[in-house]
Coordinates of C-alpha atoms in Angstrom, one line a residue:
Chain A
M280 CA -15.0 32.9 0.0
G281 CA -11.8 31.0 1.1
G282 CA -11.3 27.1 0.5
L283 CA -12.2 24.6 2.7
G284 CA -9.7 24.1 5.6
L285 CA -7.3 21.2 5.2
R286 CA -8.2 20.0 8.8
E287 CA -11.9 19.7 7.7
V288 CA -11.2 17.6 4.6
W289 CA -8.9 15.2 6.9
R290 CA -11.9 15.0 9.2
F291 CA -14.3 14.1 6.3
A292 CA -11.8 11.7 4.9
F293 CA -11.2 10.1 8.3
R294 CA -15.1 9.8 9.0
G295 CA -15.3 8.0 5.7
I296 CA -12.8 5.3 6.6
T297 CA -14.3 4.8 10.1
A298 CA -17.8 4.7 8.8
N299 CA -17.1 1.1 7.4
R300 CA -14.4 -0.4 9.7
M301 CA -14.3 -3.9 8.3
R302 CA -13.9 -2.8 4.8
S303 CA -11.3 -0.3 5.6
S304 CA -9.2 -2.7 7.5
L305 CA -9.5 -5.4 4.7
T306 CA -8.2 -2.8 2.4
V307 CA -5.6 -1.8 4.7
L308 CA -4.6 -5.4 5.2
G309 CA -4.0 -5.7 1.5
V310 CA -1.6 -2.9 1.3
L311 CA 0.0 -4.2 4.6
I312 CA 0.7 -7.6 3.0
G313 CA 2.2 -6.1 0.0
V314 CA 4.5 -3.7 2.0
S315 CA 5.5 -6.2 4.5
S316 CA 6.3 -8.8 1.8
V317 CA 8.6 -6.4 -0.1
I318 CA 10.4 -5.9 3.3
V319 CA 10.7 -9.3 4.3
L320 CA 11.4 -10.9 0.9
T321 CA 14.2 -8.4 0.1
A322 CA 15.6 -8.8 3.6
V323 CA 15.5 -12.7 3.1
G324 CA 17.2 -12.0 -0.4
N325 CA 19.9 -9.9 1.4
G326 CA 20.3 -12.2 4.3
S327 CA 21.0 -15.3 2.1
A328 CA 23.2 -13.1 -0.1
L329 CA 25.1 -12.0 2.9
A330 CA 25.3 -15.7 4.5
V331 CA 26.7 -17.0 1.1
K332 CA 29.2 -14.2 1.1
E333 CA 30.3 -14.8 4.5
G334 CA 30.5 -18.4 3.9
I335 CA 32.9 -17.9 1.0
E336 CA 34.8 -15.3 3.0
K337 CA 35.4 -18.1 5.7
L338 CA 37.4 -20.0 3.1
G339 CA 40.1 -17.3 3.8
T340 CA 40.8 -14.4 1.4
N341 CA 44.0 -15.8 -0.1
S342 CA 42.3 -19.3 -0.9
I343 CA 42.9 -20.6 -4.4
L344 CA 41.1 -24.0 -5.4
V345 CA 42.5 -26.0 -8.2
M346 CA 39.6 -28.3 -9.4
S347 CA 39.5 -31.2 -12.2
A348 CA 37.8 -29.8 -15.2
G349 CA 36.5 -33.2 -16.0
G350 CA 33.0 -31.8 -16.4
G351 CA 31.7 -30.4 -13.4
G352 CA 34.5 -30.1 -10.8
R353 CA 34.3 -32.0 -7.5
F354 CA 30.8 -33.5 -8.6
S355 CA 32.3 -35.4 -11.5
R356 CA 34.8 -38.2 -10.8
T357 CA 34.8 -39.3 -14.3
A358 CA 37.2 -37.0 -16.3
N359 CA 37.3 -37.1 -20.2
S360 CA 39.3 -39.7 -21.7
N361 CA 42.6 -38.0 -22.1
A362 CA 42.2 -35.6 -19.1
K363 CA 44.4 -36.3 -16.3
G364 CA 43.0 -36.2 -12.8
L365 CA 44.7 -34.1 -10.0
T366 CA 47.6 -35.9 -8.3
L367 CA 49.8 -35.7 -5.2
A368 CA 52.5 -34.9 -7.6
D369 CA 50.7 -31.9 -8.9
A370 CA 50.3 -30.6 -5.1
K371 CA 54.0 -31.3 -4.3
A372 CA 54.9 -29.4 -7.6
L373 CA 52.9 -26.5 -6.3
N374 CA 54.9 -26.2 -3.0
D375 CA 57.8 -25.0 -5.0
S376 CA 59.0 -21.4 -3.7
L377 CA 61.2 -20.9 -6.6
L378 CA 58.6 -21.4 -9.4
A379 CA 55.7 -20.2 -7.3
P380 CA 56.9 -17.5 -5.0
D381 CA 53.4 -16.1 -4.3
V382 CA 52.0 -19.6 -3.2
K383 CA 52.4 -20.1 0.5
M384 CA 51.3 -23.7 0.6
A385 CA 49.3 -26.3 -1.4
A386 CA 47.5 -29.1 0.2
P387 CA 45.7 -32.0 -1.6
I388 CA 42.2 -32.8 -0.8
L389 CA 40.6 -36.2 -1.2
N390 CA 36.9 -36.3 -0.4
A391 CA 35.4 -39.7 0.7
S392 CA 31.9 -40.3 1.7
G393 CA 30.6 -42.4 4.5
S394 CA 28.9 -42.5 7.9
C395 CA 30.6 -42.2 11.2
T396 CA 29.4 -43.8 14.3
Y397 CA 30.2 -43.6 18.2
G398 CA 28.2 -46.1 20.3
N399 CA 24.8 -46.3 18.8
L400 CA 25.0 -42.5 17.4
T401 CA 25.5 -41.8 13.8
S402 CA 26.7 -38.7 11.9
T403 CA 26.9 -38.5 8.1
P404 CA 29.5 -35.8 7.3
Q405 CA 29.2 -34.1 4.2
N406 CA 33.0 -34.9 3.5
I407 CA 35.6 -37.2 4.9
T408 CA 38.6 -35.2 3.7
G409 CA 42.0 -36.7 3.4
T410 CA 44.7 -34.1 3.1
W411 CA 48.1 -32.8 4.6
P412 CA 48.4 -30.6 7.7
S413 CA 49.1 -27.4 5.5
Y414 CA 45.4 -27.7 4.6
F415 CA 44.2 -26.4 8.0
E416 CA 46.1 -23.0 7.3
A417 CA 45.4 -22.9 3.5
S418 CA 41.5 -23.4 4.1
N419 CA 41.5 -21.1 7.0
S420 CA 40.3 -24.0 9.6
P421 CA 41.6 -23.2 13.1
I422 CA 40.8 -25.9 15.8
D423 CA 38.9 -25.1 18.9
K424 CA 40.0 -28.2 21.2
G425 CA 42.7 -30.7 20.8
Y426 CA 45.6 -30.5 18.3
Y427 CA 46.3 -31.0 14.8
W428 CA 47.6 -34.1 13.5
S429 CA 51.2 -33.8 12.0
N430 CA 53.2 -34.6 9.0
D431 CA 54.5 -37.8 11.0
D432 CA 50.9 -38.9 11.1
V433 CA 50.7 -38.5 7.2
I434 CA 53.8 -40.4 6.7
A435 CA 52.6 -43.3 9.2
G436 CA 49.0 -43.2 7.9
R437 CA 47.7 -42.9 11.3
P438 CA 44.0 -43.2 11.9
V439 CA 43.5 -39.8 13.7
A440 CA 41.0 -37.1 12.7
I441 CA 39.9 -33.6 13.4
I442 CA 36.1 -33.2 13.2
G443 CA 33.9 -30.4 12.5
T444 CA 31.2 -29.2 15.3
T445 CA 28.3 -30.7 13.5
V446 CA 29.8 -34.1 13.6
A447 CA 31.0 -33.8 17.3
T448 CA 27.6 -32.5 18.6
D449 CA 25.8 -35.4 16.6
L450 CA 28.1 -38.0 18.1
F451 CA 29.0 -36.7 21.4
G452 CA 26.7 -33.9 22.3
T453 CA 28.0 -32.0 24.9
D454 CA 30.6 -34.5 26.0
S455 CA 34.3 -34.2 24.9
P456 CA 35.1 -36.0 21.8
L457 CA 38.9 -35.7 22.3
N458 CA 40.8 -39.0 22.3
Q459 CA 37.7 -41.0 21.6
V460 CA 37.6 -43.7 18.9
I461 CA 34.8 -43.4 16.4
R462 CA 34.1 -45.5 13.4
C463 CA 34.1 -43.9 9.9
H464 CA 33.6 -45.7 6.7
G465 CA 34.2 -49.0 8.9
Q466 CA 37.4 -47.7 10.2
S467 CA 38.2 -46.9 13.6
V468 CA 39.6 -43.3 13.9
T469 CA 40.9 -41.6 17.0
V470 CA 39.6 -38.0 17.3
V471 CA 42.4 -35.7 18.2
G472 CA 40.8 -32.1 17.6
V473 CA 37.4 -30.4 17.1
M474 CA 37.5 -27.4 14.4
K475 CA 36.1 -24.1 15.3
S476 CA 32.3 -23.6 13.9
K477 CA 32.6 -21.9 10.8
G478 CA 28.8 -21.6 10.7
S479 CA 26.3 -22.5 8.0
T480 CA 26.6 -21.0 4.5
G481 CA 22.7 -21.0 3.8
G482 CA 21.4 -24.5 4.5
F483 CA 22.9 -26.5 1.6
Q484 CA 26.5 -26.4 2.8
D485 CA 27.4 -27.2 6.3
A486 CA 31.2 -26.5 6.5
D487 CA 31.1 -28.0 10.1
S488 CA 29.8 -31.4 8.8
I489 CA 33.5 -32.6 8.2
V490 CA 35.9 -35.1 9.3
I491 CA 39.7 -34.2 8.3
A492 CA 42.2 -37.0 8.6
P493 CA 45.8 -37.8 7.0
I494 CA 45.6 -38.3 3.2
T495 CA 47.4 -41.5 3.3
F496 CA 45.0 -43.0 5.8
V497 CA 41.9 -42.0 3.7
Q498 CA 43.5 -43.5 0.4
R499 CA 44.6 -46.7 2.2
S500 CA 41.3 -47.5 3.9
M501 CA 38.6 -45.5 2.2
S502 CA 38.9 -44.0 -1.2
G503 CA 41.7 -46.0 -2.9
Y504 CA 44.6 -44.3 -4.7
G505 CA 42.6 -42.5 -7.5
S506 CA 43.0 -38.7 -8.2
L507 CA 42.5 -35.8 -6.0
S508 CA 39.2 -34.1 -5.5
Q509 CA 40.9 -30.7 -5.3
I510 CA 44.0 -28.9 -4.3
Q511 CA 43.7 -26.1 -1.8
V512 CA 46.4 -23.4 -2.3
E513 CA 47.1 -20.4 -0.1
A514 CA 48.7 -17.4 -1.4
I515 CA 51.1 -15.5 0.7
S516 CA 48.9 -12.4 0.8
A517 CA 45.4 -11.2 -0.6
T518 CA 47.2 -8.8 -3.0
S519 CA 49.2 -11.8 -4.5
T520 CA 46.3 -14.0 -5.1
T521 CA 46.3 -13.2 -8.8
A522 CA 50.0 -13.7 -9.3
A523 CA 49.8 -16.8 -7.3
M524 CA 46.9 -18.0 -9.7
D525 CA 49.3 -17.4 -12.8
E526 CA 52.0 -19.2 -11.2
V527 CA 49.5 -22.2 -10.3
T528 CA 48.3 -22.2 -13.9
T529 CA 52.1 -22.2 -15.3
I530 CA 53.0 -25.2 -13.1
M531 CA 49.9 -27.2 -13.8
N532 CA 50.2 -26.7 -17.6
T533 CA 53.7 -28.2 -17.2
Q534 CA 52.5 -31.0 -14.8
H535 CA 49.7 -31.8 -17.2
K536 CA 51.6 -31.2 -20.3
I537 CA 48.9 -28.6 -21.6
K538 CA 50.2 -26.7 -24.5
A539 CA 49.5 -23.0 -24.8
G540 CA 46.0 -22.2 -26.1
A541 CA 44.7 -25.8 -25.6
N542 CA 41.9 -26.5 -23.3
A543 CA 43.1 -27.3 -19.6
D544 CA 41.8 -30.4 -17.9
Y545 CA 41.8 -28.6 -14.7
R546 CA 40.4 -25.2 -13.4
V547 CA 42.0 -22.5 -10.9
L548 CA 39.4 -20.7 -8.9
N549 CA 39.7 -18.3 -6.2
Q550 CA 37.3 -16.5 -3.7
A551 CA 36.9 -13.6 -6.0
T552 CA 35.6 -15.8 -8.9
I553 CA 33.3 -17.7 -6.4
L554 CA 32.1 -14.6 -4.9
A555 CA 31.2 -12.9 -8.2
S556 CA 29.2 -15.8 -9.3
S557 CA 27.4 -16.2 -6.2
T558 CA 26.8 -12.4 -5.9
T559 CA 25.1 -12.5 -9.4
S560 CA 23.1 -15.5 -8.3
S561 CA 21.8 -14.0 -5.0
H562 CA 21.2 -10.7 -6.7
T563 CA 18.8 -12.5 -9.1
L564 CA 17.2 -14.1 -6.1
T565 CA 16.6 -10.7 -4.5
V566 CA 15.3 -9.1 -7.7
L567 CA 12.9 -12.2 -8.0
L568 CA 11.8 -12.1 -4.6
A569 CA 11.2 -8.2 -4.8
A570 CA 9.2 -8.6 -8.0
I571 CA 7.0 -11.1 -6.4
A572 CA 6.4 -8.7 -3.5
A573 CA 5.8 -5.8 -5.8
I574 CA 3.2 -7.7 -7.6
S575 CA 1.4 -8.2 -4.2
L576 CA 1.7 -4.4 -3.5
L577 CA 0.0 -3.9 -6.7
V578 CA -2.7 -6.1 -6.0
G579 CA -3.1 -4.3 -2.7
G580 CA -3.2 -1.2 -4.8
I581 CA -5.9 -2.4 -6.9
G582 CA -7.8 -3.4 -3.7
I583 CA -7.6 0.4 -2.9
T584 CA -9.1 1.2 -6.4
N585 CA -11.8 -1.4 -5.7
I586 CA -12.9 -0.1 -2.6
M587 CA -12.7 3.5 -3.3
L588 CA -15.0 3.0 -6.4
V589 CA -17.4 1.1 -4.2
S590 CA -17.2 3.9 -1.7
V591 CA -17.8 6.5 -4.4
T592 CA -20.7 4.6 -5.8
E593 CA -22.1 4.0 -2.4
R594 CA -22.0 7.6 -1.6
T595 CA -22.8 9.0 -5.0
R596 CA -26.0 10.6 -3.1
E597 CA -23.7 12.2 -0.3
I598 CA -21.6 13.7 -2.9
G599 CA -24.7 15.1 -4.6
I600 CA -25.9 16.7 -1.2
R601 CA -22.3 18.1 -0.5
K602 CA -22.3 19.6 -4.0
A603 CA -25.8 21.0 -3.6
I604 CA -24.9 22.9 -0.4
G605 CA -21.9 24.2 -2.0
A606 CA -18.9 21.8 -1.9
P607 CA -16.4 22.7 -4.7
K608 CA -15.1 20.2 -6.9
S609 CA -11.6 20.4 -5.4
A610 CA -12.9 19.7 -1.9
I611 CA -14.6 16.5 -3.1
L612 CA -11.4 15.5 -5.0
T613 CA -9.2 16.2 -1.8
Q614 CA -11.7 14.5 0.4
F615 CA -11.6 11.1 -1.5
L616 CA -7.8 11.3 -2.4
I617 CA -7.0 11.7 1.3
E618 CA -9.2 8.9 2.0
A619 CA -7.5 6.6 -0.4
M620 CA -4.0 7.9 0.9
L621 CA -5.1 7.3 4.6
L622 CA -6.0 4.0 3.6
S623 CA -2.6 3.2 2.0
L624 CA -0.4 4.9 4.4
M625 CA -2.2 3.0 7.3
G626 CA -1.4 -0.2 5.4
G627 CA 2.1 1.1 4.6
I628 CA 2.9 2.1 8.3
S629 CA 1.7 -1.2 9.7
G630 CA 3.2 -3.1 6.8
V631 CA 6.7 -1.5 7.6
L632 CA 6.1 -2.4 11.4
F633 CA 4.9 -6.0 10.5
G634 CA 7.6 -6.5 8.0
V635 CA 10.5 -5.2 10.2
G636 CA 9.0 -7.4 13.1
I637 CA 9.0 -10.5 11.0
S638 CA 12.4 -9.8 9.7
H639 CA 13.7 -10.5 13.3
F640 CA 12.9 -14.0 13.1
T641 CA 14.8 -16.7 10.9
V642 CA 12.6 -17.0 7.6
L643 CA 13.4 -20.3 5.8
G644 CA 16.8 -20.8 7.4
V645 CA 18.0 -17.3 6.5
K646 CA 18.6 -14.6 8.8
P647 CA 16.8 -11.8 6.9
V648 CA 18.7 -8.3 6.8
V649 CA 16.3 -5.4 6.5
S650 CA 17.6 -2.5 3.9
L651 CA 16.4 0.8 4.6
T652 CA 16.1 1.3 0.9
S653 CA 13.4 -1.4 0.8
V654 CA 11.6 0.1 4.0
L655 CA 11.8 3.5 2.5
S656 CA 10.7 2.6 -1.0
A657 CA 7.9 0.2 0.2
F658 CA 6.6 3.2 2.3
I659 CA 6.6 5.8 -0.4
V660 CA 5.3 3.3 -2.9
S661 CA 2.4 2.6 -0.7
A662 CA 1.8 6.4 -0.3
L663 CA 1.8 6.8 -4.3
V664 CA -0.3 3.7 -4.5
G665 CA -3.0 5.7 -2.5
L666 CA -2.6 8.7 -4.8
I667 CA -2.6 6.7 -8.1
F668 CA -5.2 4.0 -7.4
G669 CA -7.2 6.4 -5.5
G670 CA -6.9 9.1 -8.0
W671 CA -9.4 7.8 -10.6
P672 CA -12.1 7.0 -8.3
A673 CA -11.8 10.4 -6.5
N674 CA -11.9 12.3 -9.9
R675 CA -15.0 10.2 -10.7
A676 CA -16.5 11.4 -7.4
A677 CA -15.6 14.9 -8.0
S678 CA -16.8 15.1 -11.6
L679 CA -20.2 13.8 -10.7
R680 CA -23.0 16.2 -11.6
P681 CA -25.0 17.2 -8.6
I682 CA -28.3 16.7 -10.2
E683 CA -27.6 13.1 -11.3
A684 CA -25.6 12.4 -8.0
L685 CA -28.7 13.6 -6.2
R686 CA -31.1 11.3 -8.0
Y687 CA -29.0 8.2 -7.4
E688 CA -30.6 5.9 -5.1
Chain B
M438 CA -43.5 50.0 -4.2
T439 CA -40.4 49.7 -6.3
P440 CA -37.7 47.4 -4.8
V441 CA -34.3 48.9 -4.3
K442 CA -32.3 45.5 -4.6
P443 CA -32.4 43.7 -7.8
P444 CA -34.8 40.7 -7.9
V445 CA -33.3 37.6 -6.3
V446 CA -34.2 35.5 -9.2
K447 CA -35.0 36.6 -12.6
V448 CA -35.9 34.1 -15.2
E449 CA -36.6 34.7 -18.9
A450 CA -38.0 32.4 -21.5
V451 CA -36.4 29.4 -19.6
T452 CA -36.8 26.1 -21.7
K453 CA -35.4 22.7 -20.9
V454 CA -35.5 19.7 -23.1
Y455 CA -34.3 16.3 -22.1
G456 CA -33.2 13.9 -24.9
E457 CA -33.3 14.6 -28.5
G458 CA -35.5 14.1 -31.7
E459 CA -38.7 12.1 -31.5
T460 CA -38.0 11.1 -27.8
A461 CA -37.3 14.6 -26.7
V462 CA -39.2 15.7 -23.5
H463 CA -40.0 19.3 -23.3
A464 CA -40.0 19.7 -19.3
L465 CA -40.1 23.6 -19.5
R466 CA -41.6 25.3 -22.4
G467 CA -40.6 29.1 -21.6
I468 CA -41.0 30.2 -18.4
S469 CA -40.3 34.0 -17.2
L470 CA -40.8 35.1 -13.6
E471 CA -39.2 37.5 -11.1
I472 CA -38.9 37.0 -7.4
E473 CA -38.2 39.6 -5.1
Q474 CA -36.3 39.8 -1.9
G475 CA -38.5 38.6 1.1
E476 CA -41.2 36.9 -1.0
F477 CA -42.6 33.7 -0.1
V478 CA -43.6 31.8 -3.3
A479 CA -45.1 28.3 -3.6
I480 CA -44.7 26.5 -7.0
M481 CA -47.4 24.1 -7.5
G482 CA -48.5 21.7 -10.3
A483 CA -49.3 18.2 -11.0
S484 CA -46.4 15.6 -11.5
G485 CA -44.7 16.3 -14.7
S486 CA -45.7 19.8 -14.9
G487 CA -42.0 20.9 -14.7
K488 CA -41.8 22.2 -11.2
T489 CA -38.8 20.1 -10.0
T490 CA -37.0 20.8 -13.3
L491 CA -37.6 24.6 -12.6
M492 CA -36.5 24.0 -9.0
N493 CA -33.2 22.3 -10.3
I494 CA -32.5 25.4 -12.6
L495 CA -33.3 27.8 -9.7
G496 CA -30.7 26.0 -7.4
C497 CA -28.0 25.9 -10.2
L498 CA -28.0 22.0 -10.1
D499 CA -29.3 21.9 -13.6
I500 CA -28.8 24.4 -16.6
P501 CA -31.4 25.4 -19.0
T502 CA -31.6 24.4 -22.6
D503 CA -32.3 28.0 -23.5
G504 CA -33.2 31.3 -21.8
D505 CA -31.6 33.4 -19.2
Y506 CA -31.5 33.0 -15.5
W507 CA -29.9 35.8 -13.1
I508 CA -29.6 35.5 -9.5
R509 CA -29.3 38.9 -8.0
N510 CA -27.1 40.6 -10.7
L511 CA -25.2 37.2 -11.8
N512 CA -26.0 35.7 -15.2
V513 CA -25.7 32.0 -14.3
A514 CA -24.9 31.0 -17.8
E515 CA -21.6 32.8 -17.6
L516 CA -20.4 30.9 -14.5
D517 CA -18.0 27.9 -14.6
E518 CA -18.2 25.2 -12.3
E519 CA -16.2 26.4 -9.5
Q520 CA -18.2 29.7 -9.5
L521 CA -21.3 27.8 -9.5
S522 CA -20.2 26.0 -6.4
V523 CA -19.6 29.2 -4.8
V524 CA -23.2 30.6 -5.9
R525 CA -24.6 27.4 -4.4
S526 CA -22.8 27.9 -1.1
Q527 CA -23.4 31.5 -0.5
L528 CA -26.7 32.4 -2.1
I529 CA -28.9 29.2 -2.0
G530 CA -30.0 26.8 0.9
F531 CA -31.5 23.7 -0.2
V532 CA -34.3 21.8 1.6
F533 CA -35.2 18.3 -0.2
Q534 CA -38.1 16.1 0.2
S535 CA -35.8 13.2 1.4
F536 CA -34.1 15.5 3.9
N537 CA -30.5 14.5 2.3
L538 CA -28.8 14.8 5.6
I539 CA -25.3 13.1 5.6
P540 CA -25.8 9.9 7.4
R541 CA -23.6 9.0 10.3
T542 CA -22.9 12.7 11.0
S543 CA -24.5 14.6 13.8
A544 CA -27.0 17.2 13.4
A545 CA -24.7 20.1 14.4
Q546 CA -22.0 18.9 12.0
N547 CA -24.6 18.6 9.2
V548 CA -25.6 22.3 9.7
E549 CA -21.9 23.2 9.9
L550 CA -21.1 21.6 6.7
P551 CA -21.9 24.5 4.3
L552 CA -20.1 26.8 6.4
A553 CA -17.1 24.5 6.4
Y554 CA -17.1 24.6 2.5
Q555 CA -17.1 28.4 2.8
G556 CA -14.1 28.4 5.0
V557 CA -15.7 29.7 8.3
S558 CA -13.4 29.0 11.3
L559 CA -14.5 26.0 13.6
S560 CA -15.5 28.1 16.8
N561 CA -17.5 30.4 14.5
R562 CA -19.2 27.5 12.8
R563 CA -20.2 26.0 16.0
K564 CA -21.7 29.1 17.1
R565 CA -23.7 29.8 13.9
A566 CA -25.0 26.0 13.7
Q567 CA -26.0 26.2 17.3
I568 CA -28.1 29.4 16.7
A569 CA -29.7 27.9 13.4
L570 CA -30.6 24.5 15.3
D571 CA -32.2 26.8 18.0
S572 CA -34.2 28.8 15.5
V573 CA -35.8 25.4 14.3
G574 CA -36.5 24.4 17.9
L575 CA -33.7 21.7 17.8
G576 CA -31.1 23.1 20.0
D577 CA -31.0 20.2 22.1
R578 CA -30.8 17.6 19.5
A579 CA -27.3 18.9 18.1
R580 CA -25.5 15.7 19.0
H581 CA -27.9 13.3 17.6
E582 CA -27.2 11.6 14.3
P583 CA -30.0 11.6 11.3
Q584 CA -31.1 8.1 12.1
E585 CA -32.0 9.1 15.7
L586 CA -34.3 11.8 14.6
S587 CA -37.9 11.6 13.4
G588 CA -38.7 12.7 9.9
G589 CA -40.0 16.1 11.0
Q590 CA -36.9 16.6 13.2
Q591 CA -34.8 15.5 10.2
Q592 CA -36.4 18.1 8.0
R593 CA -35.9 20.8 10.6
V594 CA -32.1 20.1 10.6
A595 CA -32.2 20.3 6.8
I596 CA -33.9 23.6 7.3
A597 CA -31.3 24.9 9.7
R598 CA -28.6 23.9 7.2
A599 CA -30.3 25.7 4.5
L600 CA -30.5 28.8 6.6
V601 CA -27.2 29.0 8.4
T602 CA -25.4 30.7 5.5
N603 CA -28.0 33.5 5.3
P604 CA -28.7 32.7 1.6
A605 CA -30.4 34.9 -0.7
M606 CA -33.1 32.3 -1.1
V607 CA -34.2 29.0 0.6
L608 CA -35.3 26.6 -2.0
A609 CA -37.7 23.8 -0.7
D610 CA -38.6 20.9 -2.9
E611 CA -41.6 19.0 -1.6
P612 CA -40.3 19.6 1.9
T613 CA -43.2 17.9 3.5
G614 CA -43.7 15.2 1.1
A615 CA -42.3 12.5 3.2
L616 CA -44.0 13.7 6.4
D617 CA -47.0 13.0 8.5
T618 CA -49.8 15.7 8.9
Q619 CA -48.4 17.1 12.3
S620 CA -45.0 17.4 10.9
T621 CA -46.4 19.2 7.8
K622 CA -48.1 21.7 9.8
E623 CA -44.8 22.4 11.8
I624 CA -42.8 22.6 8.8
S625 CA -45.1 25.0 7.0
E626 CA -45.2 27.1 10.1
L627 CA -41.5 27.1 10.2
L628 CA -41.0 28.1 6.6
H629 CA -43.5 30.8 7.5
K630 CA -41.6 32.0 10.3
I631 CA -38.1 32.0 8.4
N632 CA -40.0 34.2 5.6
E633 CA -41.1 36.6 8.4
N634 CA -37.7 36.8 9.6
G635 CA -36.7 38.2 6.1
S636 CA -35.8 35.1 3.9
T637 CA -36.7 34.7 0.6
V638 CA -38.4 30.9 0.5
I639 CA -39.4 29.2 -2.6
V640 CA -41.2 26.1 -2.1
I641 CA -42.3 23.4 -4.4
T642 CA -45.5 21.5 -3.1
H643 CA -48.6 20.0 -4.4
E644 CA -50.1 20.5 -0.7
E645 CA -52.6 23.3 -0.4
E646 CA -51.8 23.6 3.2
V647 CA -48.2 24.5 2.7
A648 CA -49.3 26.9 -0.2
R649 CA -51.6 28.7 2.0
A650 CA -48.6 29.7 4.2
A651 CA -47.2 31.5 1.0
R652 CA -47.9 34.7 -0.2
R653 CA -47.6 34.1 -3.8
V654 CA -48.6 31.0 -5.8
I655 CA -47.2 30.0 -9.2
R656 CA -49.0 27.3 -11.1
L657 CA -47.3 25.2 -13.7
R658 CA -48.9 22.9 -16.2
D659 CA -47.0 21.1 -19.2
G660 CA -43.9 23.4 -18.7
R661 CA -45.7 26.7 -18.7
V662 CA -46.9 29.3 -16.1
V663 CA -50.8 29.1 -15.9
E664 CA -51.3 31.0 -12.8
D665 CA -49.3 33.4 -10.7
T666 CA -51.4 35.0 -7.8
K667 CA -50.0 37.4 -5.0
W668 CA -52.0 38.3 -2.0
V669 CA -51.2 40.3 1.1
A670 CA -51.6 38.2 4.3

């Protein structure tokens, strides 16, 4: 007797699909959207996680940040009543090779806000930062053109600045900003250098939108002599970061007269801490995006069930004929299963191509990073979707009694 | 003249009841008959006489409520669904009133289909389908799809499909019911020719012209056999 050749069943199934091209392609489109959105959305999630991670790494692996714990770090200028803000004395105390042998250097950061103009062009940097020259090394900020201002400039409070690439482009376009005088916060400032681009960290933080000037100048003409925004500390090596953090804590406790066990009015953060929290949040983002995408894949699967049910109902009579001329149950089952699988695989393959294609473009300001896992799993799931969601209609077709199927009009 | 082979069809006290209790419909009230290899039998009767029910049982599409049915030496009641599909595939060739060709599928592929379900190789299948189409006079229409053929031509394709497996019997249910006079004549002649070539043919009809081609007429009324006449042509 022999079974029906597999090639035959494939041919029947293929004919079933091509018989109604419009309907088949709409079903395929449903799966395509599902699969490609899984790929694109997880790639966007991965991409933004990577961008954030790179942004943090640009701070430098040895970087430690001391912030006021007033109630929100740099965003809060108002500390609680008996809390003491960060002072220049704190920054000086941290530069102590005896008490803090693992600290290479510490630089105060005083952020002011305001816009800068040159001629009729304006740029609003995210920060006008007042600091010491050691900041450039502590914060891993090399310059591209010009030179660093010096300790002399700090002592004299000279109006000189190094600007980020975003500010340079805003004010000068492609011209050289070196030795030009811009006005920031109403003050004339001479540009002596341009920083190397650090790149965007994901659209919200632009590390290149910055003006860096001697702290004395910023205090005198912009921010006043209040407490510091942050203190940037650099450990002597990546491995001594933890030891450096302990030393920073000890010195800060002495400086701020914090008793052991009491709540500190400052916080010490390093890249690992920031990286850990950002990894958690970007992982959450990726999972969320993947869940949304999975739902659209599920909807695509339901589309297959729907279209296969329609197909089975529409071809009830055909199934009856096939059974009457000797088709075994298994042949009918396989035919409809393959038909469903073909639909979902076509959707899967085109979805992978489409998704990977889309991921070559920047989506929502993020360069997507396609992960092989998401491509493979989306593809395998799409094949399974055909089996699972096509299984029920296929079984219904195969279980039809020939006499009833033949009577069906 | 005793046959060497067992009868193709042997039916004993077969009944068929649809529904239950007060609404029960007794379609067949006890039918017994034997059909030998090579016979040409016409089953006649008014609508509601049970002839289509009998046909469905003979074709293993439906199961009797009571009674026994053998095809050759096979007791149909003892077969499971998979075995029934083998019986339908190898022993029975169906011809329906409404042709029942698979739409959007060429005549040749329709004829090949029963062979495909038997697992016959593609080249062998092509050859046999072409022979079957030639034998019904449609050798030149092999590539046409059903909707491109006339009713009479479609029914001839259906007959070719029924013949292609060399079944023990060809079951035709009102094969001319949807055809004009000319086509009816052609189909009756074709059934006659098939029988002359050795096939057992059982045809359900209410048209005397078709019945005249047969060599035995069984008349049903209210689910019982009321007449069973054989003659030598």
